[in-house]
CSV table of C-alpha atoms in Angstrom, one decimal:
chain,number,residue,atom,x,y,z
A,1,MET,CA,91.5,31.8,26.1
A,2,GLN,CA,88.3,30.9,24.2
A,3,VAL,CA,87.7,32.9,21.0
A,4,PHE,CA,84.2,33.8,19.8
A,5,GLU,CA,82.4,36.4,17.7
A,6,THR,CA,81.1,39.2,19.9
A,7,GLN,CA,78.3,40.0,17.4
A,8,THR,CA,77.0,36.4,17.7
A,9,MET,CA,76.8,36.7,21.5
A,10,GLU,CA,75.0,40.1,21.3
A,11,GLU,CA,72.4,38.6,18.9
A,12,MET,CA,71.6,35.8,21.3
A,13,PHE,CA,70.5,38.5,23.9
A,14,GLU,CA,68.6,40.8,21.5
A,15,GLY,CA,65.0,41.1,22.5
A,16,LEU,CA,65.5,38.9,25.5
A,17,LYS,CA,62.7,39.1,28.1
A,18,ILE,CA,64.3,39.4,31.6
A,19,SER,CA,62.8,37.2,34.2
A,20,PRO,CA,60.9,39.4,36.7
A,21,ALA,CA,62.5,40.4,40.0
A,22,TYR,CA,60.6,39.5,43.1
A,23,LYS,CA,62.5,42.3,45.0
A,24,LYS,CA,63.9,45.5,43.6
A,25,TYR,CA,67.6,45.6,42.8
A,26,SER,CA,68.1,48.0,45.7
A,27,GLU,CA,66.2,45.9,48.2
A,28,HIS,CA,67.9,43.4,50.5
A,29,ASN,CA,64.8,41.7,52.0
A,30,PRO,CA,64.1,38.8,51.7
A,31,VAL,CA,67.7,37.6,52.0
A,32,MET,CA,67.0,34.5,49.9
A,33,ILE,CA,64.8,34.4,46.8
A,34,GLN,CA,65.5,30.9,45.3
A,35,ARG,CA,63.4,29.2,48.0
A,36,TYR,CA,61.5,29.9,51.2
A,37,GLY,CA,63.0,29.9,54.7
A,38,ALA,CA,61.1,30.6,57.9
A,39,ASP,CA,61.9,30.9,61.7
A,40,PRO,CA,65.4,32.2,61.1
A,41,TYR,CA,68.2,31.8,63.6
A,42,ALA,CA,71.6,33.5,63.3
A,43,LEU,CA,75.0,32.1,64.2
A,44,VAL,CA,78.1,34.3,64.0
A,45,TYR,CA,81.3,32.4,63.3
A,46,GLU,CA,84.6,33.5,61.9
A,47,GLY,CA,83.4,36.8,60.4
A,48,ARG,CA,80.3,35.3,58.8
A,49,VAL,CA,76.6,35.2,59.7
A,50,TYR,CA,75.0,31.8,59.2
A,51,LEU,CA,71.2,31.7,59.0
A,52,TYR,CA,69.3,28.5,59.7
A,53,MET,CA,65.7,28.5,58.5
A,54,THR,CA,62.7,26.1,58.6
A,55,GLY,CA,62.4,24.7,55.1
A,56,ASP,CA,59.0,25.9,54.1
A,57,ASP,CA,58.1,24.0,50.9
A,58,PRO,CA,54.9,25.1,49.0
A,59,VAL,CA,52.3,22.4,48.2
A,60,PHE,CA,50.0,23.0,45.2
A,61,ASP,CA,46.6,21.5,44.3
A,62,GLU,CA,45.7,20.0,41.0
A,63,LYS,CA,44.8,23.5,39.7
A,64,GLY,CA,48.2,24.9,40.6
A,65,ASP,CA,47.0,26.9,43.5
A,66,ALA,CA,49.0,27.0,46.7
A,67,LYS,CA,47.6,25.0,49.6
A,68,GLU,CA,47.7,26.5,53.0
A,69,ASN,CA,51.0,25.8,54.8
A,70,THR,CA,50.3,23.2,57.5
A,71,TYR,CA,54.0,22.6,58.3
A,72,SER,CA,53.4,18.9,58.3
A,73,ASN,CA,55.7,18.2,55.4
A,74,ILE,CA,58.7,20.2,56.7
A,75,ASN,CA,61.7,18.0,57.5
A,76,THR,CA,64.6,20.1,56.2
A,77,ILE,CA,66.5,23.2,57.3
A,78,ASN,CA,67.9,25.8,54.9
A,79,VAL,CA,71.3,27.4,55.6
A,80,VAL,CA,72.9,30.4,54.0
A,81,SER,CA,75.8,32.6,55.1
A,82,SER,CA,77.2,36.1,54.4
A,83,GLU,CA,80.1,38.3,55.4
A,84,ASP,CA,78.4,41.5,54.4
A,85,LEU,CA,74.6,40.8,55.1
A,86,VAL,CA,73.7,41.5,51.5
A,87,ASN,CA,75.3,38.8,49.4
A,88,TRP,CA,74.3,35.4,50.7
A,89,THR,CA,76.0,32.1,49.9
A,90,ASP,CA,73.5,29.2,49.6
A,91,HIS,CA,74.8,26.2,51.5
A,92,GLY,CA,71.7,24.0,50.8
A,93,THR,CA,69.1,22.2,52.7
A,94,ILE,CA,70.0,20.1,55.7
A,95,TYR,CA,68.2,16.8,55.6
A,96,ALA,CA,67.3,17.0,59.3
A,97,ALA,CA,64.4,14.7,60.1
A,98,SER,CA,62.3,11.8,58.8
A,99,VAL,CA,63.6,8.6,57.1
A,100,THR,CA,65.7,10.7,54.7
A,101,GLY,CA,67.2,12.9,57.5
A,102,ALA,CA,69.8,12.7,60.2
A,103,ALA,CA,67.1,12.4,63.0
A,104,LYS,CA,65.2,9.5,61.5
A,105,TRP,CA,63.1,9.1,64.6
A,106,GLY,CA,61.5,12.5,64.1
A,107,ALA,CA,58.8,13.6,61.7
A,108,ASN,CA,59.6,17.3,61.3
A,109,SER,CA,62.3,19.9,61.7
A,110,TRP,CA,60.8,23.3,62.8
A,111,ALA,CA,62.4,26.5,64.1
A,112,PRO,CA,66.2,25.7,64.3
A,113,ALA,CA,68.7,27.2,66.7
A,114,ALA,CA,72.4,26.9,66.4
A,115,ALA,CA,75.6,27.2,68.5
A,116,TYR,CA,79.2,26.2,68.5
A,117,LYS,CA,81.7,25.3,71.2
A,118,ASN,CA,85.3,24.3,71.3
A,119,ILE,CA,85.5,20.8,72.6
A,120,ASP,CA,88.8,19.0,72.9
A,121,GLY,CA,90.5,21.7,70.9
A,122,LYS,CA,88.1,21.6,68.0
A,123,ASP,CA,85.1,23.7,67.2
A,124,LYS,CA,81.9,21.6,67.1
A,125,PHE,CA,78.5,22.9,65.8
A,126,PHE,CA,75.1,22.1,67.3
A,127,LEU,CA,71.8,22.4,65.6
A,128,TYR,CA,68.6,22.2,67.7
A,129,PHE,CA,65.2,22.0,66.2
A,130,ALA,CA,61.6,21.0,67.1
A,131,ASN,CA,60.1,17.7,66.1
A,132,ASN,CA,56.7,19.4,65.4
A,133,GLY,CA,55.3,20.4,68.8
A,134,ASN,CA,56.5,17.4,70.8
A,135,GLY,CA,60.2,17.7,71.5
A,136,ILE,CA,63.7,19.0,70.6
A,137,ALA,CA,66.3,17.2,68.6
A,138,VAL,CA,70.0,18.0,68.4
A,139,LEU,CA,72.4,17.4,65.5
A,140,THR,CA,76.2,17.9,65.4
A,141,ALA,CA,78.8,18.7,62.8
A,142,ASP,CA,82.4,19.8,62.3
A,143,SER,CA,81.3,22.6,60.1
A,144,PRO,CA,78.5,25.2,60.3
A,145,VAL,CA,77.1,23.8,57.1
A,146,GLY,CA,77.4,20.1,57.9
A,147,PRO,CA,77.2,17.3,57.3
A,148,PHE,CA,75.1,17.0,60.4
A,149,THR,CA,74.5,13.7,62.3
A,150,ASP,CA,72.3,12.7,65.2
A,151,PRO,CA,74.7,12.0,68.2
A,152,ILE,CA,72.0,10.6,70.5
A,153,ASN,CA,69.5,9.0,68.1
A,154,GLY,CA,66.5,10.3,69.9
A,155,PRO,CA,65.1,13.5,71.4
A,156,LEU,CA,67.1,15.8,73.7
A,157,ILE,CA,63.8,17.0,75.2
A,158,SER,CA,60.5,15.1,75.0
A,159,ARG,CA,57.3,14.9,76.9
A,160,GLU,CA,58.9,12.4,79.2
A,161,THR,CA,61.5,15.0,80.2
A,162,PRO,CA,60.6,16.4,83.7
A,163,ASN,CA,58.4,19.5,83.7
A,164,CYS,CA,57.7,19.2,80.0
A,165,ALA,CA,54.7,16.9,79.6
A,166,GLU,CA,52.3,19.8,80.2
A,167,VAL,CA,54.0,22.2,77.8
A,168,THR,CA,51.4,22.9,75.1
A,169,TRP,CA,53.9,23.3,72.3
A,170,LEU,CA,57.3,21.7,73.1
A,171,PHE,CA,59.1,23.5,70.4
A,172,ASP,CA,61.0,26.7,69.2
A,173,PRO,CA,64.4,26.3,70.8
A,174,ALA,CA,66.9,29.1,71.5
A,175,VAL,CA,70.4,28.6,72.8
A,176,LEU,CA,72.7,30.8,74.8
A,177,MET,CA,76.4,30.4,75.1
A,178,ASP,CA,77.3,32.4,78.2
A,179,ASP,CA,80.7,34.1,78.8
A,180,ASP,CA,81.7,31.5,81.4
A,181,GLY,CA,81.3,28.6,78.9
A,182,ASN,CA,78.0,27.4,80.2
A,183,ALA,CA,75.1,26.9,77.7
A,184,TYR,CA,71.4,27.1,78.2
A,185,LEU,CA,68.4,26.0,76.1
A,186,TYR,CA,65.0,27.8,76.0
A,187,VAL,CA,61.9,26.1,74.6
A,188,GLY,CA,58.1,26.0,74.7
A,189,GLY,CA,55.0,27.9,73.9
A,190,GLY,CA,51.3,27.6,73.4
A,191,VAL,CA,48.2,28.5,75.4
A,192,PRO,CA,46.8,25.6,77.4
A,193,SER,CA,43.3,27.1,77.7
A,194,PRO,CA,41.6,30.4,77.0
A,195,GLU,CA,41.6,31.4,80.7
A,196,LYS,CA,45.4,31.0,80.8
A,197,ALA,CA,46.0,33.2,77.7
A,198,SER,CA,47.4,36.1,79.8
A,199,ASN,CA,50.0,33.8,81.5
A,200,PRO,CA,50.2,30.4,79.7
A,201,GLY,CA,53.2,29.1,81.8
A,202,THR,CA,54.6,27.1,78.9
A,203,ALA,CA,58.1,28.5,78.6
A,204,ARG,CA,61.0,26.4,79.9
A,205,VAL,CA,64.8,26.9,80.4
A,206,VAL,CA,67.4,24.3,81.1
A,207,LYS,CA,71.2,24.2,81.4
A,208,LEU,CA,72.9,22.1,78.8
A,209,GLY,CA,75.6,19.6,79.6
A,210,GLU,CA,79.3,20.3,78.8
A,211,ASP,CA,78.9,18.2,75.7
A,212,MET,CA,75.9,20.3,74.4
A,213,ILE,CA,73.9,17.2,73.7
A,214,SER,CA,72.7,16.4,77.2
A,215,LEU,CA,70.8,18.3,79.9
A,216,ASP,CA,72.4,19.4,83.2
A,217,GLY,CA,69.3,19.3,85.3
A,218,ASP,CA,65.6,19.5,84.7
A,219,PRO,CA,63.9,22.2,82.5
A,220,LEU,CA,62.3,24.8,84.7
A,221,PRO,CA,59.4,27.2,84.0
A,222,ILE,CA,60.1,30.7,83.0
A,223,GLU,CA,57.6,32.6,85.2
A,224,ASN,CA,55.3,35.5,84.2
A,225,VAL,CA,55.8,35.4,80.4
A,226,ALA,CA,52.7,37.5,79.6
A,227,TYR,CA,50.6,36.4,76.7
A,228,LEU,CA,53.2,33.9,75.5
A,229,PHE,CA,52.5,32.4,72.1
A,230,GLU,CA,55.8,30.9,70.8
A,231,ASP,CA,59.3,31.7,69.5
A,232,SER,CA,61.9,31.7,72.3
A,233,GLY,CA,64.9,34.0,71.9
A,234,ILE,CA,67.8,34.7,74.2
A,235,ASN,CA,70.6,37.3,74.2
A,236,LYS,CA,73.2,38.7,76.6
A,237,ILE,CA,73.8,42.4,76.2
A,238,GLY,CA,76.2,43.9,78.7
A,239,ASP,CA,75.6,42.0,81.9
A,240,LYS,CA,71.9,41.5,81.4
A,241,TYR,CA,70.0,38.5,79.9
A,242,TYR,CA,67.1,39.2,77.5
A,243,TYR,CA,64.5,36.5,76.9
A,244,SER,CA,62.3,37.3,73.9
A,245,TYR,CA,59.1,35.8,72.5
A,246,CYS,CA,56.1,36.3,70.3
A,247,SER,CA,52.9,37.4,72.1
A,248,ASN,CA,49.7,35.4,71.5
A,249,PHE,CA,46.6,36.4,69.6
A,250,SER,CA,44.2,36.3,72.5
A,251,MET,CA,45.0,39.9,73.6
A,252,THR,CA,42.0,42.3,73.8
A,253,PRO,CA,42.5,46.0,73.0
A,254,GLU,CA,42.2,46.6,76.7
A,255,ALA,CA,45.0,44.1,77.4
A,256,GLU,CA,47.2,45.6,74.7
A,257,LYS,CA,46.7,49.1,76.3
A,258,GLU,CA,47.4,47.8,79.8
A,259,ARG,CA,50.5,45.8,78.9
A,260,GLY,CA,52.0,48.2,76.4
A,261,PHE,CA,52.4,45.7,73.5
A,262,GLU,CA,50.2,44.1,70.8
A,263,GLN,CA,49.3,40.6,69.8
A,264,GLY,CA,51.8,38.9,67.5
A,265,GLU,CA,54.6,41.3,68.6
A,266,ILE,CA,58.1,40.3,69.7
A,267,ILE,CA,58.5,41.1,73.5
A,268,THR,CA,61.6,41.1,75.7
A,269,LEU,CA,62.0,40.2,79.4
A,270,VAL,CA,65.2,41.0,81.4
A,271,SER,CA,67.1,39.2,84.1
A,272,ASP,CA,70.5,39.2,85.9
A,273,SER,CA,70.7,35.4,85.4
A,274,PRO,CA,70.3,33.2,82.4
A,275,MET,CA,67.7,31.1,84.2
A,276,GLY,CA,65.8,34.0,85.6
A,277,PRO,CA,63.7,35.3,87.2
A,278,PHE,CA,62.8,37.5,84.3
A,279,GLU,CA,60.8,40.8,84.3
A,280,HIS,CA,58.9,42.4,81.5
A,281,PHE,CA,61.2,44.8,79.6
A,282,SER,CA,60.0,46.1,76.2
A,283,PRO,CA,58.5,45.2,72.8
A,284,VAL,CA,61.0,45.2,69.9
A,285,LEU,CA,59.3,44.2,66.7
A,286,LYS,CA,55.6,44.4,65.7
A,287,ASN,CA,53.9,41.7,63.6
A,288,PRO,CA,55.0,41.7,60.0
A,289,GLU,CA,51.4,42.6,59.1
A,290,VAL,CA,52.1,46.1,60.4
A,291,PHE,CA,54.9,46.6,57.9
A,292,PHE,CA,53.9,44.4,54.9
A,293,GLY,CA,50.1,43.9,55.1
A,294,LEU,CA,50.3,40.2,55.6
A,295,GLY,CA,50.6,38.7,59.1
A,296,GLY,CA,50.8,35.4,60.9
A,297,ASN,CA,53.2,34.1,63.5
A,298,ASN,CA,56.2,36.3,64.3
A,299,HIS,CA,59.5,34.5,64.6
A,300,HIS,CA,62.8,36.3,65.3
A,301,CYS,CA,66.4,36.1,66.4
A,302,MET,CA,68.5,39.1,67.6
A,303,PHE,CA,72.2,39.0,66.9
A,304,GLU,CA,75.3,41.2,67.0
A,305,PHE,CA,77.7,41.4,64.0
A,306,LYS,CA,80.6,43.8,63.5
A,307,ASP,CA,79.5,46.0,66.4
A,308,GLN,CA,75.9,46.4,65.2
A,309,TRP,CA,72.8,44.7,66.4
A,310,TYR,CA,70.3,43.2,64.0
A,311,ILE,CA,67.0,41.3,64.1
A,312,THR,CA,66.2,38.5,61.6
A,313,TYR,CA,62.6,37.5,61.2
A,314,HIS,CA,60.2,36.1,58.6
A,315,SER,CA,57.5,37.7,56.5
A,316,ARG,CA,55.3,36.7,53.6
A,317,ILE,CA,56.5,39.3,51.1
A,318,LEU,CA,58.0,36.8,48.7
A,319,GLU,CA,54.9,34.7,48.3
A,320,LYS,CA,52.9,37.9,47.9
A,321,GLU,CA,55.2,39.0,45.0
A,322,LYS,CA,54.9,35.5,43.5
A,323,GLY,CA,51.2,35.9,43.4
A,324,TYR,CA,50.0,33.2,45.7
A,325,LEU,CA,49.1,33.2,49.4
A,326,GLY,CA,49.5,30.0,51.5
A,327,GLY,CA,51.4,31.2,54.6
A,328,TYR,CA,54.9,30.5,53.1
A,329,ARG,CA,57.6,32.5,54.9
A,330,SER,CA,60.8,34.1,53.8
A,331,THR,CA,63.6,35.6,55.9
A,332,ASN,CA,64.4,39.3,56.4
A,333,ILE,CA,67.0,41.2,58.4
A,334,ASP,CA,66.7,44.7,59.8
A,335,VAL,CA,68.6,46.9,62.3
A,336,LEU,CA,67.8,46.4,65.9
A,337,GLU,CA,68.1,49.7,67.8
A,338,ILE,CA,70.0,49.6,71.1
A,339,LYS,CA,69.3,52.2,73.8
A,340,ASP,CA,71.1,52.3,77.1
A,341,ASN,CA,72.7,48.9,76.3
A,342,ALA,CA,69.4,47.2,75.9
A,343,PRO,CA,67.2,46.1,72.9
A,344,ALA,CA,64.8,48.9,71.9
A,345,VAL,CA,62.9,48.7,68.7
A,346,SER,CA,63.2,47.6,65.1
A,347,LYS,CA,61.1,48.2,62.0
A,348,GLY,CA,60.4,45.7,59.2
A,349,THR,CA,61.5,46.9,55.8
A,350,LYS,CA,62.0,45.7,52.2
A,351,THR,CA,65.1,47.8,52.0
A,352,GLY,CA,66.9,45.8,54.7
A,353,VAL,CA,70.3,46.5,56.1
A,354,LYS,CA,73.4,48.3,54.6
A,355,GLN,CA,76.2,46.2,53.2
A,356,VAL,CA,78.9,46.0,55.9
A,357,SER,CA,81.8,45.2,53.6
A,358,TYR,CA,82.4,45.0,49.9
A,359,LEU,CA,82.6,41.8,47.9
A,360,ASN,CA,86.1,41.0,46.3
A,361,PRO,CA,85.5,40.1,42.7
A,362,TYR,CA,89.1,38.9,42.3
A,363,ASP,CA,88.4,36.0,44.7
A,364,GLU,CA,86.8,32.9,43.4
A,365,VAL,CA,83.2,33.5,44.2
A,366,SER,CA,80.7,30.7,44.5
A,367,ALA,CA,77.9,31.2,41.9
A,368,VAL,CA,75.4,30.6,44.6
A,369,THR,CA,76.6,33.7,46.4
A,370,MET,CA,73.8,36.1,45.4
A,371,SER,CA,72.0,39.3,46.5
A,372,ASN,CA,69.2,38.8,44.1
A,373,SER,CA,68.1,36.3,41.4
A,374,SER,CA,65.2,35.3,39.2
A,375,GLY,CA,64.3,32.2,37.3
A,376,ILE,CA,67.0,30.0,38.7
A,377,ASP,CA,67.4,27.2,41.2
A,378,THR,CA,70.2,25.9,43.3
A,379,VAL,CA,71.1,22.2,43.8
A,380,GLN,CA,73.6,20.2,45.8
A,381,TYR,CA,77.0,19.5,44.2
A,382,GLY,CA,79.3,16.7,45.1
A,383,GLU,CA,78.7,13.3,46.8
A,384,GLU,CA,78.6,14.7,50.4
A,385,ALA,CA,76.2,17.5,49.7
A,386,ILE,CA,73.9,15.3,47.7
A,387,LYS,CA,73.8,12.8,50.5
A,388,CYS,CA,73.3,15.2,53.4
A,389,GLY,CA,71.5,18.1,51.7
A,390,SER,CA,74.0,20.8,52.7
A,391,GLY,CA,77.5,21.8,51.5
A,392,ASP,CA,78.6,22.8,48.0
A,393,MET,CA,75.9,24.1,45.7
A,394,VAL,CA,75.6,25.2,42.1
A,395,VAL,CA,73.2,27.5,40.2
A,396,THR,CA,70.9,25.4,38.0
A,397,GLY,CA,67.4,25.6,36.5
A,398,ILE,CA,68.7,28.3,34.0
A,399,SER,CA,66.5,29.4,31.2
A,400,ASP,CA,66.3,32.3,28.7
A,401,GLY,CA,66.2,35.6,30.7
A,402,SER,CA,67.0,34.2,34.1
A,403,TRP,CA,69.7,35.9,36.1
A,404,ILE,CA,71.7,36.3,39.3
A,405,SER,CA,73.4,39.3,40.9
A,406,VAL,CA,75.8,40.3,43.6
A,407,THR,CA,75.8,43.7,45.3
A,408,GLY,CA,78.8,46.0,46.0
A,409,ALA,CA,81.7,44.3,44.3
A,410,ASP,CA,84.8,46.5,44.7
A,411,PHE,CA,87.1,46.5,41.7
A,412,GLY,CA,89.2,49.2,43.3
A,413,ASN,CA,91.8,50.9,41.0
A,414,SER,CA,92.9,47.7,39.5
A,415,ASP,CA,92.5,47.0,35.8
A,416,PRO,CA,90.8,43.6,35.3
A,417,PHE,CA,91.1,42.2,31.8
A,418,GLU,CA,89.5,38.8,32.0
A,419,ILE,CA,86.7,36.9,33.7
A,420,SER,CA,86.8,33.2,34.5
A,421,LEU,CA,83.6,31.2,34.7
A,422,LYS,CA,83.5,27.6,35.9
A,423,TYR,CA,80.5,25.6,34.8
A,424,LYS,CA,79.3,22.2,33.7
A,425,SER,CA,76.8,21.7,30.9
A,426,ARG,CA,74.5,19.3,29.1
A,427,GLY,CA,73.4,22.0,26.8
A,428,THR,CA,74.5,25.3,25.2
A,429,GLY,CA,73.9,28.9,25.8
A,430,ALA,CA,75.6,32.1,26.9
A,431,VAL,CA,76.1,34.4,29.9
A,432,ARG,CA,76.0,38.2,29.7
A,433,VAL,CA,78.0,39.9,32.5
A,434,SER,CA,76.9,43.5,33.1
A,435,LEU,CA,77.2,46.3,35.6
A,436,ASP,CA,74.4,47.5,37.9
A,437,SER,CA,71.4,45.9,36.1
A,438,PRO,CA,70.8,43.1,33.6
A,439,GLU,CA,70.8,45.7,30.8
A,440,GLY,CA,73.7,47.7,32.2
A,441,ASP,CA,77.2,48.2,30.6
A,442,VAL,CA,78.3,44.8,29.3
A,443,LEU,CA,81.6,43.5,30.6
A,444,ALA,CA,81.6,40.2,28.7
A,445,TYR,CA,79.7,37.6,26.8
A,446,ILE,CA,80.6,34.1,27.8
A,447,PRO,CA,79.7,31.2,25.6
A,448,ILE,CA,78.5,27.9,27.1
A,449,GLU,CA,79.3,24.7,25.3
A,450,ASP,CA,78.1,21.2,26.0
A,451,THR,CA,80.8,19.7,28.3
A,452,ASP,CA,79.1,16.3,28.8
A,453,ASN,CA,78.5,17.5,32.4
A,454,GLU,CA,82.3,17.8,32.9
A,455,ILE,CA,83.7,21.0,34.6
A,456,GLU,CA,84.9,23.7,32.2
A,457,ASP,CA,86.9,26.7,33.4
A,458,THR,CA,86.5,29.3,30.6
A,459,PHE,CA,88.3,32.6,30.3
A,460,VAL,CA,86.9,35.6,28.4
A,461,ALA,CA,88.4,39.0,27.8
A,462,LEU,CA,86.5,41.9,29.1
A,463,GLU,CA,85.0,44.4,26.7
A,464,LYS,CA,85.0,47.1,29.4
A,465,ARG,CA,87.3,47.4,32.3
A,466,PRO,CA,85.4,48.4,35.4
A,467,GLY,CA,86.7,50.4,38.4
A,468,GLY,CA,85.2,51.2,41.7
A,469,VAL,CA,82.2,49.6,43.3
A,470,HIS,CA,79.5,48.1,41.2
A,471,ASP,CA,76.7,45.5,41.3
A,472,ILE,CA,77.3,42.6,38.9
A,473,PHE,CA,74.6,40.8,37.0
A,474,PHE,CA,74.9,37.5,35.2
A,475,THR,CA,72.0,37.0,32.7
A,476,PHE,CA,71.5,33.7,30.9
A,477,VAL,CA,70.3,32.3,27.6
A,478,GLY,CA,70.1,28.6,26.9
A,479,LYS,CA,69.5,25.8,29.3
A,480,ASP,CA,70.9,22.7,30.9
A,481,TYR,CA,74.0,24.2,32.3
A,482,ASP,CA,75.1,24.8,35.9
A,483,LEU,CA,77.3,27.6,37.2
A,484,ILE,CA,79.9,26.7,39.8
A,485,THR,CA,82.2,29.8,40.4
A,486,TRP,CA,83.4,33.0,38.8
A,487,ARG,CA,86.2,35.5,39.3
A,488,PHE,CA,87.7,38.5,37.6
A,489,ILE,CA,91.4,38.5,36.7
A,490,LYS,CA,93.7,41.5,36.9
């Protein structure tokens, strides 16, 4: 156990200015603060929800003002996961496209969709994404966080694919794993011309091959998708199939009244078959502008987790809080109401969803598992993650007053007496561990020494022994050190 003077640690934090929070401590949206993530898609696997997101990356001019997001520089996919929908583990940034990515033939990686399938006795993971508006790529991995590789070294769907050359925007994939083991891919969007705005005819569906990286037949049009804009979604609820999409921005007030939905809203269609025919069903989520005052494209994914349905979507609330507007999106999750075994309605909120299980503070917790943070960054850790972009991550970019937190840690009736912090350092500093806020009851002060970037696992006695359920905050002074894991010891 390391010995230090408590008073010295306390003095290091006196008068410390806490880095501002971009969401309230009680808010769960957006799910990720340390970077942007758009077009979210959810994969549920072994008791965790994995979110895959377009890697929005702000570009600034010489004055430091954010340029408008053109999406042209996006070639990565962010991935995070959670078992409680509140504390999210950062798994990094998948290098998906361009010369630095897995799909070197493609320029961009937009709007990912993910699935897994047991093939030859082993679970395999598949990540589909759009090469801008001109085709669909597929990557594979043995883990939901990668490393991902390109198994076909080219597009799965391109403009040479039958029935796809005329699709205005050949993008925004969604994938359905049906109960019988068959899989289907849904793509498309865009309005070919103003006179076709009410029925663009640009949605497609195709059955995937058994290997999930080939097509079993030609893509077919999905008929009568009223005022289609983009953003395919697909879900099976009960014995019905629900195709969902974002309506376009050519709707007149008269059309909105006639059709019963608004422009930029998420709409569902229903069918008895995964390939249709589909019929109009119901709107489920209005444009984020309705809830947050800033709009844009509306991109979603509906998913079920622990017997509750949710909808994940993006908004612009993070960039608004940061004080610049360039169309950079961040991911939210809210409850999706189900009525009569069908998707009904959802409401966008900053509060987000309730925590579905408590975090165990006696497990070794990755430091990049966070419900909130400010003034920090995360970076790949280890040869594999550095090469591929996703995998193990550490908290870095630490400075005076920066912090991270987890929500709902259950100490139970145990009597923890120590905390272990695993870190590596090129500088010095300290970490204050507190309950429920950065200035809350202090559990421990942990000194950070220069380890020449070697890993140090330090153990510090607790000043206060917590019980029950609490949020835990880690507040930092100093710089040039990275946090790897932490755990309480009882």
